[in-house]
Structure formats: C-alpha cells, structure tokens
C-alpha cells in the first residue's frame, strides 16, 4: 500500500527516541487514502458506531475497536513497509500488534485530556520503549480540526500527566496519508475540532513481544480468519513465540497452527 517513501529508518527511530515522536509524510497516496476511508466508512456504518460516552472517548467522537476483525484489508496498516521498519527499529522485529482502532472526531469535539497510553504499565518511568503508536491520518490534520497535541520529550518524564493537567503542546499537523509515530509514554491528546469537517484516523498500537497486548488479538480474531491474513500479520497478532519461548503452547509454536511454512525456533531446540 505504501507509496514507498524513502526515509532513513535509523534517523527516524533516533528522533522518536529523543523527542518521543516523528511524522512520516505522505506514506500513502490519495487513492490509498480514499480506499481506506471508504473501508472505515463502511465499517462504521455496519457497526452503527455511537459517539463516546465521556470526555476521554469524546462526546463527538466515534471509534471502532478490534478493527482487524471487520475487514482483512486493514492488515495493510500494521504491516505497512514504510512504517513497520521504523517501529521495529525502536522495539524489535518480535513486536506485536497491541490494538487497531479507527477514530473519527466530529465538529464540536472538545480537547481530549492529556494522557500517556502507558497508564496500565506499573513500571517506574522512564523505561525503554514498550509501546509505539502509529497514527494514520485519513484526513488532513490541522490545529483547527484538532490534530493530535503532543508534549515533546515527556516520554522521558518520571510521571504521567495528572487528571486535567495542561502543558504547552505542539499540534501534529500533517496531510492525509501521513503517519504520526510516537512513544506510548509521551503526553498527548486530541485537540478540539473547531472546523466544520470530521477528522478521521487509524490508531495502530504496537507493543514489545513480551508485553500484554492492549486488546487481546488472540481472543479478538478467529483462528481460521487469522490463517487467511498475510504471514507477517499472523505473527503480529500473536501467533508466534518471543525469543523462542513466550507464547508457546505445550512446547509448540502456535505460528504453525496458522502457517504450514512457519520456521519454528523454539528455545529447547537450541539446548544441549
Ligand atoms: O485524537 C487524537 O488525535 C488522539 C487520540 C488518543 O490519543 C486516544 O484516543 O487515546
């Protein structure tokens, strides 16, 4: 799907390490954006997706969780050949898809409270990157329509924002088809949508292969369905083992349940 934007993977990964975020401009072209937008429109129509019920989820914001279950076409997002190498450079190649969500903020949506996505991780901050988010703009993101606001460098803070805390933010303005990548520890939140149009995006959340996924992909997707997805996607969902051990079932690599060709590299085989 990617337009094949050339970029220095290591340089972008280093920028994410230092400031906590980076924008990859024009990852996909206008046709690919239109295609994804129509898929999201169809998903939201079938789902009859309601607005969120609080300030965080957004009283004028619709979101569809477990997106991959709705259409295999969404597999192109987590496996994108421009974005995934950057995320792999920050985590590693054994990373997992943590969640995949479509979000649409409507005119009148107020600012989302500043938060960090790692609120459920009980480790003292800061710690090495455990979660990386790729936020795909399906419409232009402008300050006026509520582009994601970030507080640069706060992925290295020792604390998360307090409820209702404000800080100086920058708006991640970008054109449709661009992707904002950020460390899940950074302070951020959606801006107020003061425009007369919707802001639509897909949030693709990855985690290290040894961290619990935010949305349990293994329970969210039928095994037969996963078997139809591209091989890299099956592994990202969790059909595989981390470092030859974590995720095994009775000594087997579950990757073999959905892929006859899977190379199993279980830890016991390496032991003498
Ligand atoms: O609205 C945005 O741009 C960010 C959304 C977000 O961070 C969230 O819903 O957790």
PDB file of C-alpha atoms and ligand atoms in Angstrom:
ATOM      1  CA  UNK A   1       0.000   0.000   0.000  1.00  0.00           C
ATOM      2  CA  UNK A   2       2.838   2.360   0.843  1.00  0.00           C
ATOM      3  CA  UNK A   3       3.952   4.897  -1.717  1.00  0.00           C
ATOM      4  CA  UNK A   4       7.417   3.654  -0.797  1.00  0.00           C
ATOM      5  CA  UNK A   5       8.507   6.931   0.777  1.00  0.00           C
ATOM      6  CA  UNK A   6      12.257   6.791   1.158  1.00  0.00           C
ATOM      7  CA  UNK A   7      13.392   7.574   4.647  1.00  0.00           C
ATOM      8  CA  UNK A   8      16.248   6.902   6.938  1.00  0.00           C
ATOM      9  CA  UNK A   9      14.773   4.363   9.298  1.00  0.00           C
ATOM     10  CA  UNK A  10      17.503   4.770  11.909  1.00  0.00           C
ATOM     11  CA  UNK A  11      17.285   8.573  11.824  1.00  0.00           C
ATOM     12  CA  UNK A  12      13.523   8.489  12.402  1.00  0.00           C
ATOM     13  CA  UNK A  13      13.913   5.900  15.158  1.00  0.00           C
ATOM     14  CA  UNK A  14      16.524   8.155  16.795  1.00  0.00           C
ATOM     15  CA  UNK A  15      14.159  11.140  16.572  1.00  0.00           C
ATOM     16  CA  UNK A  16      11.434   9.093  18.288  1.00  0.00           C
ATOM     17  CA  UNK A  17      13.976   8.168  20.958  1.00  0.00           C
ATOM     18  CA  UNK A  18      14.880  11.814  21.593  1.00  0.00           C
ATOM     19  CA  UNK A  19      11.632  13.751  21.209  1.00  0.00           C
ATOM     20  CA  UNK A  20       9.178  10.882  21.563  1.00  0.00           C
ATOM     21  CA  UNK A  21       7.527  11.425  18.185  1.00  0.00           C
ATOM     22  CA  UNK A  22       8.063  11.851  14.432  1.00  0.00           C
ATOM     23  CA  UNK A  23       5.878  12.353  11.369  1.00  0.00           C
ATOM     24  CA  UNK A  24       6.320  10.275   8.220  1.00  0.00           C
ATOM     25  CA  UNK A  25       4.829  12.466   5.477  1.00  0.00           C
ATOM     26  CA  UNK A  26       2.776  11.027   2.596  1.00  0.00           C
ATOM     27  CA  UNK A  27       3.226   7.359   3.428  1.00  0.00           C
ATOM     28  CA  UNK A  28       0.287   6.507   1.177  1.00  0.00           C
ATOM     29  CA  UNK A  29      -1.115   8.343  -1.843  1.00  0.00           C
ATOM     30  CA  UNK A  30      -4.529   9.930  -2.288  1.00  0.00           C
ATOM     31  CA  UNK A  31      -6.081   6.806  -3.875  1.00  0.00           C
ATOM     32  CA  UNK A  32      -4.942   4.616  -0.994  1.00  0.00           C
ATOM     33  CA  UNK A  33      -6.297   7.177   1.488  1.00  0.00           C
ATOM     34  CA  UNK A  34      -9.683   7.161  -0.322  1.00  0.00           C
ATOM     35  CA  UNK A  35      -9.749   3.376  -0.237  1.00  0.00           C
ATOM     36  CA  UNK A  36      -9.009   3.231   3.486  1.00  0.00           C
ATOM     37  CA  UNK A  37     -11.528   5.974   4.187  1.00  0.00           C
ATOM     38  CA  UNK A  38     -14.272   4.074   2.346  1.00  0.00           C
ATOM     39  CA  UNK A  39     -13.412   0.935   4.302  1.00  0.00           C
ATOM     40  CA  UNK A  40     -13.651   2.873   7.575  1.00  0.00           C
ATOM     41  CA  UNK A  41     -16.953   4.496   6.471  1.00  0.00           C
ATOM     42  CA  UNK A  42     -18.344   1.029   5.650  1.00  0.00           C
ATOM     43  CA  UNK A  43     -17.158  -0.370   8.986  1.00  0.00           C
ATOM     44  CA  UNK A  44     -18.696   2.492  10.953  1.00  0.00           C
ATOM     45  CA  UNK A  45     -21.969   2.190   9.005  1.00  0.00           C
ATOM     46  CA  UNK A  46     -22.228  -1.585   9.615  1.00  0.00           C
ATOM     47  CA  UNK A  47     -21.243  -1.173  13.229  1.00  0.00           C
ATOM     48  CA  UNK A  48     -23.577   1.799  13.730  1.00  0.00           C
ATOM     49  CA  UNK A  49     -20.735   3.216  15.790  1.00  0.00           C
ATOM     50  CA  UNK A  50     -22.009   5.566  18.519  1.00  0.00           C
ATOM     51  CA  UNK A  51     -20.265   8.615  19.960  1.00  0.00           C
ATOM     52  CA  UNK A  52     -18.138   8.051  23.063  1.00  0.00           C
ATOM     53  CA  UNK A  53     -19.713   8.465  26.469  1.00  0.00           C
ATOM     54  CA  UNK A  54     -17.176  10.685  28.235  1.00  0.00           C
ATOM     55  CA  UNK A  55     -14.595  13.427  27.757  1.00  0.00           C
ATOM     56  CA  UNK A  56     -11.809  10.942  27.090  1.00  0.00           C
ATOM     57  CA  UNK A  57     -13.627   8.858  24.465  1.00  0.00           C
ATOM     58  CA  UNK A  58     -15.211  12.063  23.177  1.00  0.00           C
ATOM     59  CA  UNK A  59     -18.900  13.020  23.159  1.00  0.00           C
ATOM     60  CA  UNK A  60     -18.490  13.907  19.453  1.00  0.00           C
ATOM     61  CA  UNK A  61     -16.083  11.123  18.587  1.00  0.00           C
ATOM     62  CA  UNK A  62     -16.739   7.681  17.174  1.00  0.00           C
ATOM     63  CA  UNK A  63     -14.273   4.818  17.484  1.00  0.00           C
ATOM     64  CA  UNK A  64     -14.248   1.206  16.324  1.00  0.00           C
ATOM     65  CA  UNK A  65     -12.024  -1.121  18.330  1.00  0.00           C
ATOM     66  CA  UNK A  66     -10.892  -4.547  17.082  1.00  0.00           C
ATOM     67  CA  UNK A  67     -10.683  -3.098  13.578  1.00  0.00           C
ATOM     68  CA  UNK A  68      -8.867  -6.036  12.017  1.00  0.00           C
ATOM     69  CA  UNK A  69     -11.860  -8.303  12.675  1.00  0.00           C
ATOM     70  CA  UNK A  70     -14.027  -6.098  10.442  1.00  0.00           C
ATOM     71  CA  UNK A  71     -12.099  -6.378   7.182  1.00  0.00           C
ATOM     72  CA  UNK A  72      -8.845  -8.147   6.220  1.00  0.00           C
ATOM     73  CA  UNK A  73      -7.994  -5.027   4.162  1.00  0.00           C
ATOM     74  CA  UNK A  74      -6.968  -3.389   7.457  1.00  0.00           C
ATOM     75  CA  UNK A  75      -3.957  -5.758   7.623  1.00  0.00           C
ATOM     76  CA  UNK A  76      -2.205  -3.354   5.228  1.00  0.00           C
ATOM     77  CA  UNK A  77      -1.933  -0.810   8.055  1.00  0.00           C
ATOM     78  CA  UNK A  78       0.089  -2.709  10.737  1.00  0.00           C
ATOM     79  CA  UNK A  79       2.283  -4.379   8.082  1.00  0.00           C
ATOM     80  CA  UNK A  80       2.991  -1.239   6.043  1.00  0.00           C
ATOM     81  CA  UNK A  81       6.520  -1.464   4.545  1.00  0.00           C
ATOM     82  CA  UNK A  82       7.370   2.161   5.342  1.00  0.00           C
ATOM     83  CA  UNK A  83       6.032   2.372   8.893  1.00  0.00           C
ATOM     84  CA  UNK A  84       6.726  -1.119  10.272  1.00  0.00           C
ATOM     85  CA  UNK A  85      10.547  -0.985   9.848  1.00  0.00           C
ATOM     86  CA  UNK A  86      10.643   2.225  11.888  1.00  0.00           C
ATOM     87  CA  UNK A  87       8.626   0.652  14.693  1.00  0.00           C
ATOM     88  CA  UNK A  88      10.775  -2.496  14.513  1.00  0.00           C
ATOM     89  CA  UNK A  89      13.876  -0.320  14.834  1.00  0.00           C
ATOM     90  CA  UNK A  90      12.510   1.108  18.094  1.00  0.00           C
ATOM     91  CA  UNK A  91      11.061  -2.119  19.593  1.00  0.00           C
ATOM     92  CA  UNK A  92      12.381  -5.130  17.675  1.00  0.00           C
ATOM     93  CA  UNK A  93      11.163  -7.490  14.966  1.00  0.00           C
ATOM     94  CA  UNK A  94       9.364  -9.646  17.517  1.00  0.00           C
ATOM     95  CA  UNK A  95       6.912  -6.850  18.349  1.00  0.00           C
ATOM     96  CA  UNK A  96       3.144  -7.404  18.444  1.00  0.00           C
ATOM     97  CA  UNK A  97       0.076  -5.535  17.306  1.00  0.00           C
ATOM     98  CA  UNK A  98      -1.412  -4.229  20.548  1.00  0.00           C
ATOM     99  CA  UNK A  99      -4.626  -2.706  19.156  1.00  0.00           C
ATOM    100  CA  UNK A 100      -6.048  -1.309  15.928  1.00  0.00           C
ATOM    101  CA  UNK A 101      -8.766   1.342  16.181  1.00  0.00           C
ATOM    102  CA  UNK A 102     -10.496   3.726  13.776  1.00  0.00           C
ATOM    103  CA  UNK A 103     -11.379   7.128  15.233  1.00  0.00           C
ATOM    104  CA  UNK A 104     -13.432   9.986  13.846  1.00  0.00           C
ATOM    105  CA  UNK A 105     -13.789  13.268  15.702  1.00  0.00           C
ATOM    106  CA  UNK A 106     -16.695  15.452  14.624  1.00  0.00           C
ATOM    107  CA  UNK A 107     -17.045  19.234  14.662  1.00  0.00           C
ATOM    108  CA  UNK A 108     -17.779  20.357  18.215  1.00  0.00           C
ATOM    109  CA  UNK A 109     -15.478  17.799  19.838  1.00  0.00           C
ATOM    110  CA  UNK A 110     -13.597  19.439  22.707  1.00  0.00           C
ATOM    111  CA  UNK A 111      -9.943  18.795  23.560  1.00  0.00           C
ATOM    112  CA  UNK A 112      -9.151  15.327  24.895  1.00  0.00           C
ATOM    113  CA  UNK A 113      -7.394  15.363  28.288  1.00  0.00           C
ATOM    114  CA  UNK A 114      -3.627  14.983  28.083  1.00  0.00           C
ATOM    115  CA  UNK A 115      -2.665  11.411  28.869  1.00  0.00           C
ATOM    116  CA  UNK A 116       0.002   8.780  28.220  1.00  0.00           C
ATOM    117  CA  UNK A 117      -1.014   5.487  26.636  1.00  0.00           C
ATOM    118  CA  UNK A 118       1.086   3.529  29.133  1.00  0.00           C
ATOM    119  CA  UNK A 119      -1.185   4.228  32.127  1.00  0.00           C
ATOM    120  CA  UNK A 120      -1.647   0.495  32.783  1.00  0.00           C
ATOM    121  CA  UNK A 121       2.054  -0.319  32.883  1.00  0.00           C
ATOM    122  CA  UNK A 122       3.163  -0.495  36.532  1.00  0.00           C
ATOM    123  CA  UNK A 123       6.858   0.257  35.957  1.00  0.00           C
ATOM    124  CA  UNK A 124       8.721   3.292  37.232  1.00  0.00           C
ATOM    125  CA  UNK A 125       9.145   5.767  34.370  1.00  0.00           C
ATOM    126  CA  UNK A 126      11.044   6.363  32.228  1.00  0.00           C
ATOM    127  CA  UNK A 127      11.778   2.937  30.802  1.00  0.00           C
ATOM    128  CA  UNK A 128      12.909   1.637  27.401  1.00  0.00           C
ATOM    129  CA  UNK A 129      10.216   1.816  24.686  1.00  0.00           C
ATOM    130  CA  UNK A 130       7.487  -0.789  25.277  1.00  0.00           C
ATOM    131  CA  UNK A 131       4.681   0.624  23.151  1.00  0.00           C
ATOM    132  CA  UNK A 132       4.842   2.592  19.914  1.00  0.00           C
ATOM    133  CA  UNK A 133       1.789   4.099  18.251  1.00  0.00           C
ATOM    134  CA  UNK A 134       1.411   4.805  14.528  1.00  0.00           C
ATOM    135  CA  UNK A 135      -1.461   7.226  13.985  1.00  0.00           C
ATOM    136  CA  UNK A 136      -2.550   7.244  10.340  1.00  0.00           C
ATOM    137  CA  UNK A 137      -4.177  10.485   9.140  1.00  0.00           C
ATOM    138  CA  UNK A 138      -7.055   9.730   6.746  1.00  0.00           C
ATOM    139  CA  UNK A 139      -7.965  13.426   6.572  1.00  0.00           C
ATOM    140  CA  UNK A 140      -5.625  16.384   6.850  1.00  0.00           C
ATOM    141  CA  UNK A 141      -4.701  17.110  10.471  1.00  0.00           C
ATOM    142  CA  UNK A 142      -4.729  20.831  11.304  1.00  0.00           C
ATOM    143  CA  UNK A 143      -4.693  22.719  14.559  1.00  0.00           C
ATOM    144  CA  UNK A 144      -8.238  23.873  13.705  1.00  0.00           C
ATOM    145  CA  UNK A 145      -9.654  20.356  13.274  1.00  0.00           C
ATOM    146  CA  UNK A 146      -7.981  19.058  16.440  1.00  0.00           C
ATOM    147  CA  UNK A 147      -4.713  17.486  15.235  1.00  0.00           C
ATOM    148  CA  UNK A 148      -3.141  15.359  17.971  1.00  0.00           C
ATOM    149  CA  UNK A 149      -1.350  17.559  20.544  1.00  0.00           C
ATOM    150  CA  UNK A 150       1.936  16.325  21.984  1.00  0.00           C
ATOM    151  CA  UNK A 151       4.272  17.464  24.728  1.00  0.00           C
ATOM    152  CA  UNK A 152       7.702  16.705  23.210  1.00  0.00           C
ATOM    153  CA  UNK A 153      10.170  14.871  25.419  1.00  0.00           C
ATOM    154  CA  UNK A 154       7.635  13.770  28.034  1.00  0.00           C
ATOM    155  CA  UNK A 155       8.195  10.083  27.222  1.00  0.00           C
ATOM    156  CA  UNK A 156      11.298  10.597  29.391  1.00  0.00           C
ATOM    157  CA  UNK A 157       9.378  12.171  32.309  1.00  0.00           C
ATOM    158  CA  UNK A 158       9.239  10.312  35.589  1.00  0.00           C
ATOM    159  CA  UNK A 159       5.461  10.736  35.763  1.00  0.00           C
ATOM    160  CA  UNK A 160       2.277  10.809  33.681  1.00  0.00           C
ATOM    161  CA  UNK A 161       0.075  13.904  33.446  1.00  0.00           C
ATOM    162  CA  UNK A 162      -2.312  14.389  36.353  1.00  0.00           C
ATOM    163  CA  UNK A 163      -6.034  14.389  35.505  1.00  0.00           C
ATOM    164  CA  UNK A 164      -6.869  17.744  33.915  1.00  0.00           C
ATOM    165  CA  UNK A 165      -3.221  18.846  33.796  1.00  0.00           C
ATOM    166  CA  UNK A 166      -2.347  21.224  30.975  1.00  0.00           C
ATOM    167  CA  UNK A 167       1.038  21.799  29.332  1.00  0.00           C
ATOM    168  CA  UNK A 168       2.489  23.523  26.311  1.00  0.00           C
ATOM    169  CA  UNK A 169       1.736  21.307  23.319  1.00  0.00           C
ATOM    170  CA  UNK A 170       2.580  21.197  19.651  1.00  0.00           C
ATOM    171  CA  UNK A 171      -0.036  20.149  17.092  1.00  0.00           C
ATOM    172  CA  UNK A 172       0.913  17.268  14.816  1.00  0.00           C
ATOM    173  CA  UNK A 173      -0.286  18.939  11.636  1.00  0.00           C
ATOM    174  CA  UNK A 174       0.058  16.634   8.632  1.00  0.00           C
ATOM    175  CA  UNK A 175      -1.611  15.830   5.338  1.00  0.00           C
ATOM    176  CA  UNK A 176      -3.936  12.864   4.801  1.00  0.00           C
ATOM    177  CA  UNK A 177      -1.829   9.764   4.126  1.00  0.00           C
ATOM    178  CA  UNK A 178       0.885  10.801   6.602  1.00  0.00           C
ATOM    179  CA  UNK A 179       1.637   8.888   9.782  1.00  0.00           C
ATOM    180  CA  UNK A 180       2.493  10.228  13.232  1.00  0.00           C
ATOM    181  CA  UNK A 181       4.610   7.765  15.210  1.00  0.00           C
ATOM    182  CA  UNK A 182       5.014   8.269  18.958  1.00  0.00           C
ATOM    183  CA  UNK A 183       6.268   6.512  22.050  1.00  0.00           C
ATOM    184  CA  UNK A 184       3.294   5.313  24.150  1.00  0.00           C
ATOM    185  CA  UNK A 185       4.774   7.111  27.168  1.00  0.00           C
ATOM    186  CA  UNK A 186       4.527  10.608  25.640  1.00  0.00           C
ATOM    187  CA  UNK A 187       1.922  13.031  26.988  1.00  0.00           C
ATOM    188  CA  UNK A 188      -0.633  13.735  24.281  1.00  0.00           C
ATOM    189  CA  UNK A 189      -4.314  14.121  23.461  1.00  0.00           C
ATOM    190  CA  UNK A 190      -6.633  15.031  20.622  1.00  0.00           C
ATOM    191  CA  UNK A 191      -7.249  18.740  20.060  1.00  0.00           C
ATOM    192  CA  UNK A 192     -10.625  20.489  19.827  1.00  0.00           C
ATOM    193  CA  UNK A 193     -12.301  20.130  16.443  1.00  0.00           C
ATOM    194  CA  UNK A 194     -13.256  23.751  15.703  1.00  0.00           C
ATOM    195  CA  UNK A 195     -13.678  23.092  11.969  1.00  0.00           C
ATOM    196  CA  UNK A 196     -16.820  22.074  10.096  1.00  0.00           C
ATOM    197  CA  UNK A 197     -15.431  18.695   8.992  1.00  0.00           C
ATOM    198  CA  UNK A 198     -14.597  15.361  10.541  1.00  0.00           C
ATOM    199  CA  UNK A 199     -11.020  14.334  11.437  1.00  0.00           C
ATOM    200  CA  UNK A 200     -10.564  10.637  10.676  1.00  0.00           C
ATOM    201  CA  UNK A 201      -7.623   8.392  11.523  1.00  0.00           C
ATOM    202  CA  UNK A 202      -6.492   4.873  12.417  1.00  0.00           C
ATOM    203  CA  UNK A 203      -4.506   4.254  15.571  1.00  0.00           C
ATOM    204  CA  UNK A 204      -2.161   1.293  15.200  1.00  0.00           C
ATOM    205  CA  UNK A 205      -0.682   0.476  18.572  1.00  0.00           C
ATOM    206  CA  UNK A 206       2.316  -1.888  18.751  1.00  0.00           C
ATOM    207  CA  UNK A 207       3.981  -3.338  21.863  1.00  0.00           C
ATOM    208  CA  UNK A 208       7.131  -5.287  22.630  1.00  0.00           C
ATOM    209  CA  UNK A 209       6.637  -9.018  22.115  1.00  0.00           C
ATOM    210  CA  UNK A 210       6.791  -9.734  25.851  1.00  0.00           C
ATOM    211  CA  UNK A 211       4.171  -7.144  26.872  1.00  0.00           C
ATOM    212  CA  UNK A 212       0.455  -7.920  27.172  1.00  0.00           C
ATOM    213  CA  UNK A 213      -1.491  -6.570  24.174  1.00  0.00           C
ATOM    214  CA  UNK A 214      -3.919  -3.751  24.907  1.00  0.00           C
ATOM    215  CA  UNK A 215      -6.710  -5.558  23.015  1.00  0.00           C
ATOM    216  CA  UNK A 216      -6.252  -9.320  23.149  1.00  0.00           C
ATOM    217  CA  UNK A 217      -5.788 -10.040  19.461  1.00  0.00           C
ATOM    218  CA  UNK A 218      -5.686 -13.788  20.058  1.00  0.00           C
ATOM    219  CA  UNK A 219      -9.197 -13.691  21.548  1.00  0.00           C
ATOM    220  CA  UNK A 220     -10.484 -10.969  19.240  1.00  0.00           C
ATOM    221  CA  UNK A 221      -9.886 -12.872  15.989  1.00  0.00           C
ATOM    222  CA  UNK A 222     -10.941 -16.388  14.971  1.00  0.00           C
ATOM    223  CA  UNK A 223      -8.043 -18.671  14.174  1.00  0.00           C
ATOM    224  CA  UNK A 224      -9.457 -19.502  10.702  1.00  0.00           C
ATOM    225  CA  UNK A 225      -9.678 -15.798   9.937  1.00  0.00           C
ATOM    226  CA  UNK A 226      -6.093 -15.211  11.074  1.00  0.00           C
ATOM    227  CA  UNK A 227      -4.946 -18.074   8.813  1.00  0.00           C
ATOM    228  CA  UNK A 228      -6.214 -16.039   5.809  1.00  0.00           C
ATOM    229  CA  UNK A 229      -4.193 -12.955   6.751  1.00  0.00           C
ATOM    230  CA  UNK A 230      -0.691 -12.266   5.359  1.00  0.00           C
ATOM    231  CA  UNK A 231       2.080 -14.169   7.234  1.00  0.00           C
ATOM    232  CA  UNK A 232       3.590 -11.051   8.859  1.00  0.00           C
ATOM    233  CA  UNK A 233       0.142 -10.082  10.131  1.00  0.00           C
ATOM    234  CA  UNK A 234      -0.409 -13.522  11.695  1.00  0.00           C
ATOM    235  CA  UNK A 235       2.804 -13.132  13.638  1.00  0.00           C
ATOM    236  CA  UNK A 236       1.969  -9.561  14.683  1.00  0.00           C
ATOM    237  CA  UNK A 237      -1.361 -10.771  16.044  1.00  0.00           C
ATOM    238  CA  UNK A 238       0.498 -13.168  18.344  1.00  0.00           C
ATOM    239  CA  UNK A 239       0.749 -16.492  16.509  1.00  0.00           C
ATOM    240  CA  UNK A 240       4.413 -16.978  17.273  1.00  0.00           C
ATOM    241  CA  UNK A 241       6.818 -17.128  20.180  1.00  0.00           C
ATOM    242  CA  UNK A 242       9.006 -14.382  21.614  1.00  0.00           C
ATOM    243  CA  UNK A 243      12.674 -15.372  21.889  1.00  0.00           C
ATOM    244  CA  UNK A 244      11.692 -18.958  21.267  1.00  0.00           C
ATOM    245  CA  UNK A 245       9.682 -19.258  24.486  1.00  0.00           C
ATOM    246  CA  UNK A 246       7.000 -16.721  25.448  1.00  0.00           C
ATOM    247  CA  UNK A 247       3.684 -17.710  23.909  1.00  0.00           C
ATOM    248  CA  UNK A 248       4.371 -21.409  23.309  1.00  0.00           C
ATOM    249  CA  UNK A 249       1.584 -23.953  23.793  1.00  0.00           C
ATOM    250  CA  UNK A 250       2.640 -27.370  25.089  1.00  0.00           C
ATOM    251  CA  UNK A 251       6.068 -26.815  23.607  1.00  0.00           C
ATOM    252  CA  UNK A 252       4.688 -25.861  20.180  1.00  0.00           C
ATOM    253  CA  UNK A 253       4.959 -22.607  18.294  1.00  0.00           C
ATOM    254  CA  UNK A 254       1.295 -21.616  17.651  1.00  0.00           C
ATOM    255  CA  UNK A 255       2.503 -19.944  14.463  1.00  0.00           C
ATOM    256  CA  UNK A 256       2.443 -23.456  12.981  1.00  0.00           C
ATOM    257  CA  UNK A 257      -1.336 -23.617  13.592  1.00  0.00           C
ATOM    258  CA  UNK A 258      -1.964 -20.873  11.039  1.00  0.00           C
ATOM    259  CA  UNK A 259       1.023 -21.316   8.749  1.00  0.00           C
ATOM    260  CA  UNK A 260       2.447 -24.615   7.445  1.00  0.00           C
ATOM    261  CA  UNK A 261       5.686 -22.906   6.435  1.00  0.00           C
ATOM    262  CA  UNK A 262       6.439 -21.262   9.737  1.00  0.00           C
ATOM    263  CA  UNK A 263      10.065 -21.583  10.842  1.00  0.00           C
ATOM    264  CA  UNK A 264       9.920 -22.689  14.460  1.00  0.00           C
ATOM    265  CA  UNK A 265      12.853 -21.695  16.548  1.00  0.00           C
ATOM    266  CA  UNK A 266      11.892 -22.899  19.998  1.00  0.00           C
ATOM    267  CA  UNK A 267      14.350 -22.404  22.805  1.00  0.00           C
ATOM    268  CA  UNK A 268      14.549 -26.093  23.680  1.00  0.00           C
ATOM    269  CA  UNK A 269      15.919 -26.961  20.270  1.00  0.00           C
ATOM    270  CA  UNK A 270      18.952 -24.836  20.987  1.00  0.00           C
ATOM    271  CA  UNK A 271      19.671 -26.521  24.327  1.00  0.00           C
ATOM    272  CA  UNK A 272      22.190 -29.315  24.610  1.00  0.00           C
TER     273      UNK A 272
HETATM  274  O1  LIG B   1      -7.434  12.362  18.919  1.00  0.00           O
HETATM  275  C1  LIG B   1      -6.221  12.161  18.804  1.00  0.00           C
HETATM  276  O2  LIG B   1      -5.534  12.699  17.929  1.00  0.00           O
HETATM  277  C2  LIG B   1      -5.501  11.253  19.771  1.00  0.00           C
HETATM  278  C3  LIG B   1      -6.409  10.186  20.347  1.00  0.00           C
HETATM  279  C4  LIG B   1      -5.818   9.495  21.517  1.00  0.00           C
HETATM  280  O3  LIG B   1      -4.714   9.738  21.935  1.00  0.00           O
HETATM  281  C5  LIG B   1      -6.602   8.480  22.223  1.00  0.00           C
HETATM  282  O4  LIG B   1      -7.808   8.326  21.964  1.00  0.00           O
HETATM  283  O5  LIG B   1      -6.027   7.786  23.104  1.00  0.00           O
END
